[in-house]
Amino acid sequence: MEDIRFLVNIRARVCCSDDSQSPYIIVINIPPTILQELDTIYPDKGPKITANLQDKILIIEAIITKAHEIAARRLKVYIDQDIMKMGLEFEVLNSGEARTTSGTFVKEPDTRFTLLDHDWPILVIEAGVFESDTKLKMDARGWLEPHDRKQKLL
């Protein structure tokens, strides 16, 4: 785990000095305990992650760029405002960036909205400012594949 922490720190420094560098680190053959291990080395807030536990793949975003944050936050604000205009602020909750897990899919979105008393989001924001099409497709597949019988795609 210290190797991963070291790589995250190096990648973050590289990205700070050269914004053309990718902030992503891909780790393969991860152990099933990877999430607990990451929570141990990053007890408060660590780098953003996406994991496919079945395929044993972890994608770490070592640093969040300013453009990424602006895009995600602006969209979140507009959605929050519209939810309030519709009078739904007590039914539709901005659940933030908390880690979402379902089966083998683990993701920390830029923001998510859930219904009161529901865990799975009804709306997810993933600002893909610098993400590849492959990464965006992987994220979309994880959010959209049915995770229980109540979920339906329209």
Coordinates of C-alpha atoms in Angstrom, one line a residue:
M1 CA 0.0 0.0 0.0
E2 CA 2.9 2.4 0.6
D3 CA 3.8 1.9 -3.1
I4 CA 0.4 3.1 -4.1
R5 CA 0.6 6.1 -1.8
F6 CA 4.1 6.9 -3.1
L7 CA 2.8 6.7 -6.7
V8 CA -0.2 8.9 -6.0
N9 CA 2.1 11.6 -4.4
I10 CA 4.5 11.4 -7.4
R11 CA 1.7 11.6 -10.0
A12 CA 0.2 14.6 -8.1
R13 CA 3.5 16.4 -8.2
V14 CA 4.0 15.7 -11.9
C15 CA 0.5 17.0 -12.7
C16 CA 1.0 20.1 -10.7
S17 CA 4.2 21.0 -12.6
D18 CA 2.7 19.9 -16.0
D19 CA -1.0 20.1 -16.5
S20 CA -0.8 18.1 -19.8
Q21 CA 0.0 15.0 -17.7
S22 CA -2.8 12.5 -16.9
P23 CA -3.8 12.4 -13.2
Y24 CA -4.8 8.7 -13.4
I25 CA -3.0 5.7 -12.1
I26 CA -4.3 2.2 -13.1
V27 CA -3.6 -0.6 -10.7
I28 CA -4.3 -4.2 -11.7
N29 CA -4.6 -7.4 -9.7
I30 CA -5.8 -5.6 -6.7
P31 CA -6.6 -7.6 -3.5
P32 CA -10.2 -7.9 -2.3
T33 CA -9.2 -5.8 0.7
I34 CA -8.0 -2.8 -1.3
L35 CA -10.9 -0.5 -0.2
Q36 CA -10.2 -1.1 3.5
E37 CA -6.5 -0.6 2.9
L38 CA -7.1 2.7 1.1
D39 CA -9.3 3.8 4.0
T40 CA -6.5 3.0 6.4
I41 CA -3.8 5.1 4.6
Y42 CA -6.3 7.9 3.7
P43 CA -8.5 8.1 6.8
D44 CA -10.1 11.4 5.9
K45 CA -10.1 12.2 2.2
G46 CA -7.9 10.5 -0.2
P47 CA -7.7 10.5 -4.0
K48 CA -10.8 9.7 -6.0
I49 CA -11.2 6.1 -7.0
T50 CA -13.1 3.8 -9.3
A51 CA -12.8 0.1 -8.8
N52 CA -14.0 -3.1 -10.5
L53 CA -13.5 -5.7 -7.8
Q54 CA -14.5 -8.6 -10.1
D55 CA -11.8 -7.7 -12.7
K56 CA -9.4 -6.6 -10.0
I57 CA -8.9 -3.1 -11.4
L58 CA -8.4 0.1 -9.5
I59 CA -8.3 3.6 -11.1
I60 CA -6.9 6.4 -8.9
E61 CA -7.3 10.0 -9.7
A62 CA -4.2 11.5 -8.0
I63 CA -5.2 15.1 -8.4
I64 CA -8.3 16.9 -9.3
T65 CA -7.8 19.7 -11.8
K66 CA -9.3 23.2 -11.5
A67 CA -11.2 22.8 -14.8
H68 CA -12.7 19.5 -13.5
E69 CA -13.8 21.0 -10.2
I70 CA -15.4 24.0 -11.9
A71 CA -17.3 21.9 -14.4
A72 CA -18.6 19.5 -11.7
R73 CA -19.5 22.2 -9.1
R74 CA -21.2 24.5 -11.6
L75 CA -23.4 21.7 -12.9
K76 CA -24.2 20.7 -9.3
V77 CA -25.3 24.2 -8.4
Y78 CA -27.6 24.5 -11.4
I79 CA -29.2 21.2 -10.5
D80 CA -29.6 22.1 -6.8
Q81 CA -31.3 25.4 -7.9
D82 CA -33.7 23.6 -10.1
I83 CA -34.5 21.0 -7.4
M84 CA -35.3 23.9 -5.1
K85 CA -37.5 25.7 -7.7
M86 CA -39.5 22.5 -8.1
G87 CA -39.9 22.3 -4.3
L88 CA -38.2 18.9 -4.1
E89 CA -35.3 19.8 -1.8
F90 CA -36.6 17.5 0.9
E91 CA -37.2 14.5 -1.4
V92 CA -34.1 14.8 -3.7
L93 CA -30.9 15.0 -1.7
N94 CA -27.5 16.1 -2.9
S95 CA -25.5 13.2 -1.5
G96 CA -22.1 14.6 -2.5
E97 CA -19.1 12.6 -3.4
A98 CA -19.5 9.7 -0.9
R99 CA -18.2 6.4 -2.1
T100 CA -21.0 4.3 -3.7
T101 CA -20.7 0.5 -3.8
S102 CA -22.8 -2.1 -5.4
G103 CA -21.6 -5.6 -6.0
T104 CA -18.2 -5.3 -7.6
F105 CA -18.6 -1.7 -8.7
V106 CA -17.1 1.0 -6.4
K107 CA -17.1 4.7 -7.4
E108 CA -16.7 8.1 -5.9
P109 CA -18.7 10.5 -8.2
D110 CA -18.2 14.2 -8.5
T111 CA -21.7 14.5 -7.0
R112 CA -24.7 12.3 -6.7
F113 CA -28.4 12.9 -5.9
T114 CA -30.5 10.3 -4.1
L115 CA -34.1 10.1 -3.0
L116 CA -34.8 10.3 0.7
D117 CA -34.3 6.8 2.3
H118 CA -32.6 5.4 -0.8
D119 CA -28.9 4.6 -1.2
W120 CA -28.5 4.2 -5.0
P121 CA -28.4 7.6 -6.8
I122 CA -31.1 8.8 -9.2
L123 CA -28.6 11.2 -10.8
V124 CA -24.8 11.1 -10.9
I125 CA -22.5 13.9 -12.1
E126 CA -19.2 12.7 -13.6
A127 CA -17.2 15.7 -15.0
G128 CA -15.1 14.1 -17.7
V129 CA -13.0 17.1 -18.6
F130 CA -9.8 15.2 -19.2
E131 CA -11.1 11.6 -19.0
S132 CA -10.8 9.2 -22.0
D133 CA -13.8 7.8 -23.7
T134 CA -12.8 4.3 -22.3
K135 CA -12.9 5.6 -18.7
L136 CA -16.2 7.5 -19.2
K137 CA -17.8 4.3 -20.7
M138 CA -16.5 2.2 -17.8
D139 CA -18.0 4.7 -15.3
A140 CA -21.3 4.9 -17.2
R141 CA -21.5 1.1 -17.3
G142 CA -21.0 0.8 -13.6
W143 CA -23.7 3.4 -12.8
L144 CA -26.2 2.1 -15.4
E145 CA -26.0 -1.7 -15.0
P146 CA -28.9 -3.0 -12.8
H147 CA -27.8 -3.4 -9.2
D148 CA -31.1 -4.6 -7.9
R149 CA -34.6 -5.5 -9.2
K150 CA -36.0 -2.0 -8.5
Q151 CA -33.6 -0.2 -10.9
K152 CA -34.8 0.3 -14.5
L153 CA -33.2 2.0 -17.4
L154 CA -35.4 4.3 -19.5

